Each structure stands twice: as structure tokens, then as C-alpha cells.
Amino acid sequence: MEIQRAVRVAVPGGIHARPAAEIVKLSKGYSSDLFLEYQGKSATTRSSFKLILLSLKEGADITIRAIGEDADRAVDDIAGFLEARQDNHTQDAAEEPAPPSAPADCADGRLGAALQLDRALTGIAGGSGVAIGPAFQFRQPVLAPFPPVAADVDTEIRAAMEAMQHVGQSLRRQAAAASGGTAEVLNAIAELSDDPEWHARIVGLIRSGRSAGAAILTAGKDLAEELAALEDTYARARSEDIASLTRLTALRLQGKQPISLNEVPTGSILVADEISAAEAGGTDLSRLAGIVTRLGSAASHAAILAKAAGVPAVFGVADPLALLEGAREIALDGDRGQVFPNPDASVRADIIAQRDRAKAEALALQALVDVAPRTKDGVAITVAANLGSVEEIAQAKAAGAMGVGLFRTEFLFMNRNDLPTEEEQFLAYQRLLQAFPEHPVIIRTLDIGADKPVRSIALPREDNPFLGLRGIRLCLARPELFKPQLRALLRAAPFGRLHVMLPMVTGTSEIDATVAMIDECRRALIDERKDIAPFVLGIMVETPAAVFAAQTLARKVKFFSIGTNDLTQYVMAADRLNPGVADLCRVDQPAVLSAIRMVCTAAEHAGIWVGVCGEAASDASVTQQLISAGVTELSMSPASILKMKNAVSGYVRE
């Protein structure tokens, strides 16, 4: 059986290392031969290298072709992954590198134009402010020349395979000790070490007479050059992963141990030609004062990891006079892409002053960690965290989150071939509630649909998935999905202040049907002698229907949480993922603000509270208007919490 299907790639950032590795994993579950075809080129889904070299961008129209007995299921699975608009917390795609900023004047405390032009090396801004510290030259062991010709073909092949296997296992051990996106990056590179295309090229070169080392270096160089020649910025940046994999494998062949970034002294400015994800991924980069590389881009894994760690960094620094090589001390401005080897007294003073100001501001915000903010006129505002997984709990607590305003349960269902059990869900919810015993924890029930499908749930293709079977509609249509989640929530409720909200509600019938299903689950759990407790039920307001029916809906639930992202796109009839209508997808549009005021008025009359869990909650330019409308809870990413607490304390509710 042969099946073909046309799909549009919706994976953010396109098919780079991590999505390619995920596709390879999916393919291993089927006996059929699977291929992706794009602009006359075809790539087997068994090879990450082949997939990356297709240079598939988000929005690319491609064909999936499968040949075999399970071709239909295989195509459904791959199509579901490619068409999924995944949450940003799982992405590692980066934007096009921005050019260095134009010189600023001294008036704002930044370096003056004379200092910038005469003394700074320039590169690609990696962000996170300024830094100064002793330079540490990071160099891996030098590879000795490999013999060009194989002494014995079979022996050389075994040596190459052992080296590749060792590197893959080492990367997976690093991944096991890491978390979140770092672990995913390392696992993706480990998958490359097992890639059949990589193996085939090396074996082919050895059989043609090359030694194992010469074959590895040649295959790695060729693949890196092929990636570097691609038009896509992110795909080009993946050539660094191949170069790193090549270097690690060659070092293993020579019995040399690669240097770890853990050996860099704390507080140093790291100077390197480039830093691979394999070198940076298993390290606490926050120990470093800063990072400077001669190569690399804002799309490199090192840049992504450095930004996540908050380390000032500049990449791709032009250094024609090799000033970095002999520098004892380095100052840098990560926001402007400027580096100062051996800075003089005036530059040192300026950088130190900027650094101290930033530290003072951060320290001042730390004083708000345990503060429950109020507006100037005394209105208490809850500032909570949006979380995508239980792994983000520590970050939220460190930021002073007043509970959880949105916990996306989709993470339990994503990136797996089977459904999570009731017990898995219960343990995740229990952990979340126990982490915030004094604050409400709002868990959103499963919010998926054809616009963001998961592999373990077969969903029909829809021409307009944003208006299709998604959110509460899907859950009510599929009680075999919904009931285990409701049972897990009832079992978790005794461990904290559990609030549950339903997504995509448009009318009271959906609430009534959910309440009936909750009662059914509650009775079954009582019969099973399971410990349970009631939870507070609310809804997300993200459809115009919910806005117009707000007065009736408010009598059915205990709270509203406004999802400003979807509400804005539905009110303005403008796709929030389409940059061509970005100006319409703004919460400060009069129509959207009017809708929010209608919801708050209905809630006030019913005696229930209103929160906001969309992106607008962390936008200081609109939050005062939200609070003035009647919003008393704002939920956002942990990184924005302290700044928003500070902003709230300066508001007056009009």
C-alpha cells in the first residue's frame, strides 16, 4: 500500500534538529518506508540529516509518502506532528540575527560613540546586558593527523562505529542530567550520532580506502558545508552541531577527553571560536560572567542556551588583529554586540556602572518576591504564573508567583505515542498543588484540536481548525479522554487550592455537560474508596459567544480567565499567527477592550472574579486598562512576574 498526503508545515522554526529527531523517532514505530518530498527533493524520515537538508521552513507545503502495510497510520502520525502549532516553551528556533545597534549617546549611560567606534570589536548581540571579567580561552584538545588510508577496512569500521556510539551515549547522559529545552537539544544531537546517513557516509568512505578518522572528518566537513549552504538561518546554524559531533567523534578515536565548560572558572568571560550545544548543554552557564565567540550566530544553540541562562554574550565577533587572543580582561555589552579586549579605565568604569545599575534593579525587584501587590488606591492584584510543565515550578516560585494562573495540561499528552494514564496526570497535578499550598492553582483542561494536535489522539483534518473541534468541544465529544483527566483532578484536589478552567466555552450547555461528567467521575471514585475533594470551576473567556453570554455564564461558574490571544483574533477576525494582520491582533484595539469590559461587568454583577492569562497580562502598556476594567488576577511567564508586581504598585484603578 502506498499513500501520499499534502500537508503544510506548522512546526515553529521549521524542521531543524529537534523536530527532525522527533520525526525519526515517530518513523521507528512503523514498518512502512516514509519520505518527505519538497520542491523536487525527497528525504527518508529515518535520517535527521536528510530531513534537515530539505530546509523545510514553517509554512512550507510538502508531501508525505509512505509505502507499506501500516502506511495510513504512519502518514496520519507524521502529518499530525508536522501540522501541530506547538507552544513556544518547546521551541528552540531563533529569529534572524539583528545587526549591531547604532551608536547611542552618552546621555543614557551607554558607551559614547567615540568609545564604540575606536575601541570596540563588534559582533551579533546575544543580549542579557553587560559584563566584565578575566578572559578564559576555551580550546578543545588538538587532533593529531589521522592516517589517510585504512589499514584494515573491518577494523576501521568497528572503530568508527564504537566512537559514534560512545559519543551518542555521552550526549544522552548529559541530556538525562539536564532539563527542558536543553535536554531536548542534547537528545536531538545524540540522535544525529545514530543517523543512518551519517553512518553510511563514513562507512562508504572507509570502504573506499579512507581510515576511520579521515572518513569521520571528511563526512562531517561535507555535511556541515551542505547545511551552511542552505538559505534558512536556523538550518545553517545547525552546521555547528555537525562540526561538534565530528570533533567529539574524532577525539574519541584518539582517546582524548573533550574539555568541559564546567572547568571554566566562575566569573570568567569565556572566549572561544564557537561553543557547541554539546559543550554548553550540560553546563550551568549562569556561572559565567559572559560569553564571546568569533564564530556562531543568534540562531546557534549556544546563543539560545546563553539567553535562557541570562548570560551576557556576543557571537560572531570580527577580530582581524586577534585582540581577543591575548586579552587578560574583557568587557562586553551583550545588548549592543560590542566587546572590549583589555578595556581602559574609562570603558571599565562605564561597563561596571551599567552592570551595577542592572544588579541594583534586579535586587530591588527581588524585594517583591513575597509581596502581594496592590494598586495605589488599594486594589489587591494577584500576579500568577503561566506554566507549561511541572519542570517550570522552581522558576515560578523563585520569581514570586502567587500561584498558577494557567497550567497547560497538553504537555502531558505531547511528544508521545500513547495517552497519559490517570495516575500520571494525578501525580503531576498533585506535585503542582503541593508546590503552591497557599495560592490557587488553575489547571486548564485539555486544550487541543486540529490546530494543535497530539500524536496519540487521532483527529480529523479540518479546513479551519480555529473554528473546529477543539478545547471543551473535543473533550465532551471524547469522554474517554476527558474522564481520566477529571478523575485525576478530583483526586489531586485534596492537596491544595485547585481551580479548574474549561477552554473554548461558548455556552452554558458545555458547562452543564462538564458538571454532569464531573459528578459521574466523583461517584465512581467514591465507590472505589479513593480520596477526593471538590474543586473550583471556571471558564476561559476567549470567544465572542462567551463575551455576549457572560452574564448567563457567570451564574454557572466561580471565575473567568480571559485568554486575550484567542479572544483578540476572534473579535478582530485576524489570525494571530499571520504577520500580515499583526496590527489587528492587539489587545488595545477598542473592540477587544470593550469585550473585556463587558466580561468584567458581568462578573462583578455575579460576584465572581476575572483574571487574564493571555500575553496581555505581562504587557505594562495595557494592564492598567485591564485592571481599571475590573481584572484582579494577571498570569504570565515567570520572567515577567517581578516587573509586573512593580508596575501594579504604581497603578490607580480608574
XYZ file of C-alpha atoms in Angstrom:
654
model
C 0.000 0.000 0.000
C 1.273 3.451 -0.944
C -0.241 6.648 0.439
C 0.568 10.302 -0.213
C -0.710 13.351 1.621
C -0.063 17.051 1.143
C 0.489 18.987 4.369
C 1.669 22.417 5.407
C 4.485 22.529 7.973
C 3.302 24.351 11.118
C 6.234 23.420 13.380
C 7.637 26.728 14.697
C 11.024 27.425 13.133
C 10.602 24.637 10.588
C 12.302 21.223 10.592
C 15.567 21.814 12.419
C 17.466 19.397 14.665
C 14.866 18.722 17.337
C 11.796 18.307 15.099
C 13.866 16.159 12.739
C 14.858 13.905 15.632
C 11.210 13.672 16.684
C 10.153 12.648 13.161
C 12.843 9.949 13.136
C 11.520 8.607 16.454
C 7.976 8.546 15.104
C 9.076 6.701 11.976
C 10.706 3.950 14.008
C 7.253 2.915 15.225
C 6.167 1.858 11.716
C 7.321 -0.773 9.256
C 6.469 1.386 6.243
C 9.078 3.363 4.340
C 8.344 7.055 4.844
C 9.532 10.051 2.829
C 9.031 13.825 2.873
C 9.059 15.446 -0.563
C 9.613 19.147 -1.189
C 10.418 21.094 -4.356
C 11.568 18.026 -6.242
C 13.703 16.676 -3.381
C 12.926 13.621 -1.252
C 14.226 12.618 2.190
C 13.684 9.455 4.173
C 12.200 10.091 7.609
C 14.751 7.650 9.050
C 17.524 10.262 8.744
C 17.672 13.544 10.656
C 20.405 14.759 8.303
C 18.278 14.168 5.221
C 15.316 15.938 6.820
C 17.355 18.959 7.900
C 18.900 19.252 4.449
C 15.411 19.642 2.940
C 15.415 23.065 4.669
C 11.700 22.931 5.447
C 10.503 26.235 6.830
C 7.332 26.870 8.771
C 4.573 27.245 6.180
C 6.240 25.005 3.569
C 3.816 22.856 1.529
C 5.186 19.319 1.340
C 4.094 15.771 0.521
C 4.337 12.795 2.878
C 4.734 9.479 1.050
C 4.509 6.091 2.777
C 4.901 2.588 1.359
C 3.949 -0.436 3.486
C 1.230 -2.222 5.417
C 0.808 0.497 8.052
C 1.243 3.416 5.628
C -2.105 5.003 6.527
C -1.371 5.181 10.260
C 2.211 6.297 9.630
C 1.093 9.182 7.409
C -1.532 10.244 9.984
C 1.119 10.295 12.701
C 3.725 12.263 10.742
C 1.103 14.660 9.405
C -0.190 15.287 12.917
C 3.291 16.257 14.058
C 4.065 18.474 11.074
C 0.754 20.323 11.275
C 0.925 20.937 15.035
C 1.381 24.523 16.185
C 3.350 23.714 19.330
C 3.669 26.030 22.337
C 6.629 28.357 22.364
C 8.123 26.760 25.530
C 9.114 23.731 23.426
C 10.789 25.643 20.615
C 14.423 26.378 20.043
C 14.056 28.355 16.862
C 15.576 31.805 16.780
C 14.947 34.872 14.692
C 17.249 36.258 12.057
C 20.285 37.811 13.709
C 19.824 41.522 14.242
C 22.591 43.824 13.050
C 24.581 45.617 15.747
C 22.738 48.620 17.122
C 23.691 52.082 16.016
C 25.801 54.089 18.456
C 23.925 55.784 21.248
C 24.877 58.903 23.050
C 26.384 59.113 26.464
C 23.287 60.769 27.861
C 21.551 57.464 28.599
C 24.531 55.959 30.417
C 25.543 53.889 27.415
C 29.009 53.950 25.933
C 29.707 57.067 23.887
C 30.183 56.980 20.132
C 33.917 57.585 20.372
C 34.394 54.612 22.665
C 32.290 52.365 20.440
C 33.973 53.201 17.166
C 37.563 53.360 18.356
C 37.818 50.546 20.873
C 35.024 48.005 20.397
C 35.024 44.796 18.439
C 31.554 44.186 17.067
C 29.500 41.041 16.681
C 25.955 39.716 16.969
C 24.179 40.796 20.146
C 23.300 37.879 22.400
C 21.554 40.091 24.952
C 21.391 39.978 28.781
C 23.222 43.238 29.471
C 26.877 43.989 30.177
C 29.727 42.085 31.810
C 33.391 42.408 32.696
C 35.829 39.783 33.939
C 39.034 37.832 33.356
C 39.284 36.209 29.931
C 39.341 32.417 29.723
C 40.484 30.999 26.378
C 38.423 27.869 25.755
C 40.139 25.386 23.437
C 39.471 21.716 22.909
C 42.399 19.258 22.600
C 44.182 19.406 19.249
C 43.537 16.469 16.953
C 46.645 14.674 15.731
C 46.742 13.884 11.990
C 44.899 10.688 11.103
C 46.474 8.206 8.703
C 44.794 8.803 5.345
C 44.449 5.128 4.365
C 42.662 2.299 6.201
C 44.945 -0.471 7.400
C 42.046 -2.935 7.657
C 38.557 -1.970 6.486
C 36.582 -4.029 9.014
C 38.745 -2.838 11.912
C 38.361 0.784 10.834
C 34.573 0.451 10.534
C 34.318 -1.092 14.023
C 36.450 1.716 15.461
C 34.295 4.380 13.820
C 31.047 2.754 14.973
C 32.359 2.431 18.553
C 33.368 6.089 18.622
C 29.980 7.226 17.314
C 28.143 5.011 19.796
C 30.244 6.345 22.684
C 29.533 9.965 21.729
C 25.807 9.294 21.446
C 25.695 7.652 24.869
C 27.668 10.510 26.408
C 25.250 13.089 24.972
C 22.282 11.145 26.303
C 23.819 11.042 29.780
C 24.193 14.832 29.621
C 20.580 15.110 28.482
C 19.398 12.946 31.377
C 21.062 15.349 33.815
C 19.616 18.420 32.082
C 16.012 19.582 31.813
C 13.556 21.261 29.472
C 14.840 22.576 26.156
C 18.489 21.825 26.998
C 17.740 18.118 27.366
C 15.809 18.133 24.080
C 18.726 19.805 22.247
C 21.217 17.254 23.564
C 18.940 14.329 22.719
C 18.487 15.703 19.198
C 22.251 15.831 18.658
C 22.562 12.335 20.129
C 20.055 11.188 17.504
C 22.342 12.629 14.836
C 25.157 10.416 16.129
C 22.965 7.377 15.312
C 21.781 8.736 11.982
C 21.949 6.216 9.123
C 23.042 8.900 6.639
C 25.976 9.860 8.872
C 26.911 6.199 9.305
C 26.523 5.399 5.615
C 28.793 8.244 4.532
C 31.511 7.237 6.969
C 31.314 3.539 6.100
C 31.329 4.367 2.383
C 34.486 6.458 2.762
C 36.218 3.719 4.767
C 35.313 1.104 2.153
C 36.777 3.404 -0.485
C 40.099 3.270 1.382
C 39.976 6.067 3.993
C 40.943 5.478 7.614
C 38.204 5.782 10.241
C 39.448 9.196 11.391
C 39.864 10.565 7.884
C 36.386 9.280 6.956
C 34.754 10.895 10.011
C 36.422 14.258 9.368
C 35.538 14.205 5.653
C 31.909 13.151 6.184
C 31.462 15.739 8.922
C 33.010 18.511 6.823
C 30.820 17.672 3.824
C 27.613 17.586 5.864
C 28.461 20.811 7.680
C 29.128 22.549 4.365
C 25.830 21.306 2.922
C 23.963 22.748 5.906
C 25.920 26.000 5.832
C 24.901 26.469 2.183
C 21.175 26.396 2.970
C 19.178 29.627 2.800
C 17.421 29.152 6.149
C 19.285 30.858 9.020
C 18.383 28.234 11.573
C 19.309 25.322 9.299
C 22.668 26.968 8.536
C 23.316 27.297 12.255
C 22.876 23.530 12.622
C 26.161 23.041 10.786
C 27.766 23.769 14.178
C 26.081 20.637 15.571
C 27.632 18.526 12.816
C 31.043 20.103 13.351
C 30.768 19.439 17.089
C 29.671 15.842 16.540
C 32.559 15.336 14.141
C 35.097 16.775 16.587
C 33.804 14.714 19.542
C 33.852 11.507 17.494
C 37.373 12.167 16.212
C 38.622 12.936 19.742
C 37.141 9.648 20.928
C 39.029 7.793 18.196
C 42.267 9.298 19.510
C 41.388 8.552 23.123
C 41.254 12.247 24.063
C 38.811 13.655 26.580
C 36.997 16.837 25.496
C 37.225 19.807 27.858
C 34.045 20.648 29.742
C 32.757 24.164 30.303
C 32.466 23.138 33.941
C 36.256 23.624 34.069
C 35.928 27.358 33.276
C 36.416 29.430 36.463
C 33.279 31.065 37.822
C 33.023 34.735 36.884
C 35.131 34.434 33.728
C 34.436 35.810 30.279
C 34.562 32.734 28.076
C 36.383 33.292 24.766
C 36.110 30.626 22.072
C 35.973 30.202 18.323
C 32.494 28.781 18.885
C 30.615 26.786 21.506
C 28.566 23.795 20.530
C 25.362 22.680 22.193
C 27.197 19.522 23.267
C 29.719 21.687 25.142
C 27.183 24.140 26.574
C 24.238 21.834 27.197
C 25.485 20.020 30.266
C 26.815 23.134 31.999
C 25.420 25.762 34.333
C 26.166 28.720 32.072
C 24.983 31.171 34.723
C 28.376 30.657 36.450
C 29.993 32.618 33.628
C 30.216 36.402 33.604
C 29.910 36.475 29.821
C 30.489 34.677 26.530
C 32.361 35.856 23.414
C 32.768 33.754 20.274
C 34.491 34.502 16.987
C 32.006 32.358 15.066
C 28.361 31.484 15.564
C 25.069 33.333 15.244
C 21.979 34.337 17.174
C 20.392 31.110 15.904
C 23.073 28.853 17.385
C 22.185 26.528 20.219
C 24.852 28.217 22.335
C 23.108 31.572 21.816
C 19.744 30.111 22.760
C 21.125 28.462 25.899
C 23.082 31.585 26.897
C 19.967 33.721 26.595
C 17.968 31.250 28.670
C 20.668 31.403 31.368
C 20.742 35.216 31.303
C 24.450 35.389 30.432
C 25.650 38.489 28.514
C 27.008 37.290 25.196
C 28.283 38.429 21.802
C 28.664 35.989 18.889
C 30.492 36.098 15.567
C 32.924 38.796 16.727
C 35.138 40.224 13.992
C 38.702 40.277 15.368
C 41.130 40.871 12.453
C 44.025 41.840 14.767
C 43.498 38.851 17.100
C 42.995 41.150 20.097
C 40.900 38.545 21.911
C 43.732 36.016 21.783
C 45.991 37.849 24.227
C 43.344 39.616 26.300
C 43.653 39.304 30.067
C 40.349 41.045 30.779
C 37.278 41.570 28.609
C 34.299 43.874 28.868
C 31.217 43.347 26.715
C 27.787 44.750 26.031
C 25.537 41.868 25.053
C 22.651 44.157 24.116
C 24.715 46.111 21.588
C 27.051 43.390 20.336
C 30.227 45.147 21.499
C 33.383 43.617 23.002
C 36.346 45.440 24.586
C 39.578 43.387 24.980
C 41.733 44.784 27.811
C 39.396 47.767 28.390
C 40.938 51.033 29.533
C 39.854 52.858 32.664
C 37.016 54.810 31.057
C 35.454 51.744 29.419
C 35.858 49.713 32.612
C 34.145 52.415 34.632
C 31.257 52.693 32.180
C 30.667 48.918 31.966
C 30.929 48.472 35.736
C 28.465 51.323 36.285
C 25.967 49.719 33.897
C 26.441 46.318 35.491
C 25.937 47.723 38.974
C 22.783 49.553 37.927
C 21.344 46.371 36.448
C 22.206 44.421 39.592
C 20.606 47.093 41.749
C 17.430 46.980 39.687
C 17.300 43.185 39.857
C 17.994 43.279 43.583
C 15.248 45.842 44.105
C 12.804 43.606 42.264
C 13.832 40.657 44.448
C 12.333 42.528 47.362
C 8.964 41.952 45.701
C 9.207 38.144 45.640
C 6.966 37.738 48.679
C 4.920 40.889 48.096
C 1.219 40.722 47.244
C 0.880 43.925 45.206
C -1.874 46.487 45.463
C -2.644 49.427 43.251
C -2.150 52.892 44.692
C -5.832 53.010 45.546
C -5.660 49.715 47.440
C -6.933 47.110 44.960
C -5.244 43.729 45.540
C -3.932 42.152 42.328
C -2.808 38.538 42.099
C 0.250 38.032 39.872
C 0.497 34.347 38.993
C 2.468 32.142 36.599
C 1.607 30.524 33.298
C 3.282 27.107 33.253
C 3.702 24.529 30.520
C 5.103 21.726 32.666
C 5.913 20.809 36.247
C 9.586 21.385 35.430
C 8.882 25.144 35.495
C 7.671 25.182 39.118
C 11.025 26.175 40.617
C 11.395 29.147 38.274
C 7.885 30.346 39.104
C 8.450 30.089 42.853
C 11.784 31.916 42.615
C 10.024 34.719 40.741
C 7.426 35.147 43.475
C 4.450 33.694 41.616
C 1.238 33.966 43.593
C 0.110 30.548 42.474
C -0.578 29.377 38.945
C -2.995 31.233 36.684
C -2.701 28.786 33.790
C -1.296 25.286 33.784
C -1.368 23.822 30.288
C -2.113 20.111 30.636
C -1.268 19.490 26.980
C 2.379 18.861 27.927
C 1.306 15.515 29.416
C -0.052 14.467 26.023
C 2.573 15.944 23.695
C 5.600 14.176 22.192
C 4.446 10.663 22.988
C 2.710 7.847 21.125
C 0.341 6.841 23.925
C -2.108 8.637 26.201
C -1.035 9.569 29.736
C -2.700 7.432 32.373
C -4.953 8.790 35.098
C -2.167 8.086 37.596
C 0.412 10.066 35.590
C -1.933 13.021 35.450
C -2.793 12.772 39.146
C 0.878 12.796 40.173
C 1.611 15.863 38.018
C -1.356 17.804 39.411
C -0.520 16.751 42.953
C 3.056 17.975 42.574
C 1.827 21.301 41.239
C -0.644 21.854 44.083
C 1.869 20.918 46.762
C 4.309 23.469 45.332
C 1.840 26.342 45.933
C -0.058 25.402 49.112
C -1.106 28.976 49.938
C -2.251 30.064 46.493
C -4.818 28.991 43.914
C -3.573 26.726 41.155
C -5.630 26.969 37.966
C -5.361 23.916 35.736
C -6.816 24.176 32.248
C -8.409 21.008 30.960
C -7.024 19.535 27.777
C -6.952 22.191 25.062
C -6.144 20.506 21.779
C -7.736 20.250 18.381
C -6.813 20.089 14.720
C -4.910 23.378 15.128
C -2.622 21.787 17.751
C -2.998 18.006 17.592
C -1.112 15.393 19.569
C 0.201 12.139 18.159
C -1.721 9.850 20.485
C -5.133 11.259 19.513
C -6.476 10.754 16.006
C -8.224 13.912 14.842
C -9.936 14.648 11.542
C -8.342 17.174 9.234
C -10.198 20.498 9.312
C -10.122 23.337 6.786
C -10.464 25.928 9.553
C -9.243 24.307 12.779
C -9.508 27.509 14.840
C -13.272 27.209 14.342
C -13.395 23.443 14.667
C -13.476 20.625 17.191
C -11.108 21.877 19.874
C -10.924 22.621 23.598
C -14.012 21.705 25.615
C -15.822 20.688 22.432
C -13.345 17.898 21.790
C -13.237 16.797 25.434
C -17.006 16.427 25.627
C -17.035 14.565 22.313
C -14.318 12.211 23.553
C -15.196 11.223 27.156
C -12.508 8.527 27.074
C -10.017 11.425 27.048
C -11.868 13.719 29.416
C -12.913 11.361 32.204
C -9.379 10.217 33.187
C -8.373 13.880 33.451
C -11.404 14.799 35.554
C -10.785 11.802 37.822
C -7.133 12.815 38.238
C -8.184 16.376 39.102
C -10.703 15.217 41.710
C -8.030 13.006 43.286
C -5.496 15.851 43.306
C -7.885 18.413 44.800
C -7.224 17.453 48.477
C -3.582 18.572 48.080
C -4.186 22.290 47.551
C -6.433 25.072 46.317
C -7.371 23.587 42.974
C -9.216 25.644 40.365
C -10.112 24.060 37.023
C -10.995 26.040 33.919
C -12.559 24.928 30.680
C -11.205 26.258 27.350
C -13.202 27.457 24.331
C -16.554 27.662 26.121
C -19.351 29.215 24.055
C -22.476 28.416 26.069
C -23.982 27.037 29.279
C -24.645 23.600 27.763
C -20.904 22.893 27.718
C -20.617 23.783 31.395
C -23.660 21.680 32.286
C -22.305 18.677 30.392
C -18.931 19.030 32.115
C -20.532 19.281 35.567
C -22.531 16.122 34.844
C -19.349 14.309 33.835
C -17.563 15.553 36.969
C -20.420 14.199 39.100
C -20.214 10.857 37.313
C -16.461 10.655 37.971
C -16.938 11.742 41.602
C -19.476 8.967 42.265
C -17.226 6.356 40.663
C -14.223 7.434 42.751
C -16.280 7.329 45.948
C -17.346 3.768 45.079
C -13.674 2.930 44.575
C -12.885 4.436 48.004
C -10.470 6.978 46.513
C -9.701 10.209 48.387
C -11.172 13.156 46.512
C -12.266 16.745 47.063
C -14.282 19.308 45.095
C -12.514 21.963 43.050
C -13.457 25.476 41.949
C -14.786 25.508 38.381
C -14.237 28.403 35.985
C -14.005 29.028 32.270
C -11.693 30.714 29.814
C -13.343 33.587 28.003
C -11.831 33.559 24.537
C -14.786 33.548 22.148
C -17.204 36.347 21.235
C -20.025 33.968 22.195
C -18.682 33.783 25.755
C -18.460 37.589 25.866
C -22.085 38.055 24.782
C -23.273 35.276 27.126
C -21.073 36.417 30.017
C -23.977 37.320 32.319
C -25.515 33.852 31.961
C -22.174 32.034 32.120
C -21.158 33.929 35.260
C -24.047 32.333 37.158
C -22.669 28.877 36.341
C -19.027 29.243 37.412
C -16.812 30.806 40.096
C -14.326 32.721 37.918
C -13.471 33.893 34.416
C -9.969 33.837 32.923
C -9.652 35.830 29.719
C -7.456 34.288 27.052
C -6.543 37.506 25.288
C -4.628 35.789 22.468
C -7.608 33.887 21.067
C -10.185 36.473 22.135
C -8.360 39.136 20.135
C -8.138 37.045 16.978
C -11.794 36.030 17.154
C -13.048 39.555 17.896
C -10.870 41.106 15.174
C -11.256 38.211 12.686
C -7.471 38.243 12.297
C -5.215 35.184 12.548
C -2.755 35.878 15.364
C -0.149 33.752 13.563
C -0.347 35.835 10.392
C 2.190 38.706 10.423
C 0.237 40.454 7.691
C -2.547 41.318 10.152
C -0.368 41.821 13.223
C -1.665 45.365 13.743
C -5.178 43.985 14.145
C -4.105 41.356 16.689
C -3.601 43.842 19.509
C -5.407 43.788 22.827
C -5.545 47.574 22.867
C -7.922 47.537 19.909
C -11.074 49.372 21.106
C -13.302 46.413 20.230
C -11.202 43.996 22.303
C -11.060 46.328 25.308
C -14.821 46.791 25.046
C -15.289 42.998 25.104
C -13.093 42.721 28.198
C -15.083 45.438 29.971
C -18.331 43.586 29.165
C -16.926 40.406 30.709
C -15.752 42.224 33.854
C -19.126 43.938 34.296
C -20.962 40.624 34.043
C -18.562 39.040 36.544
C -18.976 41.895 39.008
C -22.774 41.573 38.913
C -22.471 37.830 39.593
C -19.894 38.267 42.344
C -17.082 36.334 40.663
C -13.529 37.432 39.832
C -11.798 37.881 36.480
C -8.214 37.081 35.516
C -6.177 37.385 32.331
C -3.863 34.581 31.245
C -3.054 35.713 27.706
C 0.062 37.604 26.642
C -1.567 40.931 27.524
C -1.198 40.087 31.224
C 2.528 40.889 31.046
C 2.183 43.955 28.823
C 2.508 47.015 31.046
C 1.108 49.192 28.267
C -2.346 47.604 28.639
C -2.507 46.022 32.102
C -3.586 49.259 33.764
C -6.569 49.325 31.403
C -7.328 45.696 32.261
C -7.226 46.435 35.981
C -9.390 49.509 35.507
C -11.913 47.290 33.696
C -12.126 45.008 36.740
C -9.415 42.369 36.270
C -7.905 41.296 39.621
C -5.577 38.493 38.512
C -2.761 38.565 35.946
C -0.961 35.398 34.891
C 2.229 35.383 32.826
C 5.597 33.716 32.241
C 7.726 33.636 35.417
C 10.301 36.001 33.885
C 7.738 38.849 33.862
C 6.298 38.429 37.362
C 8.530 40.731 39.417
C 8.388 43.533 36.852
C 4.608 43.299 36.784
C 4.390 43.353 40.589
C 6.421 46.541 40.484
C 4.234 48.048 37.763
C 0.984 47.184 39.545
C 2.044 49.070 42.658
C 2.126 52.276 40.608
C -1.337 51.902 39.067
C -4.517 53.671 40.058
C -7.751 51.895 39.216
C -9.778 54.454 37.301
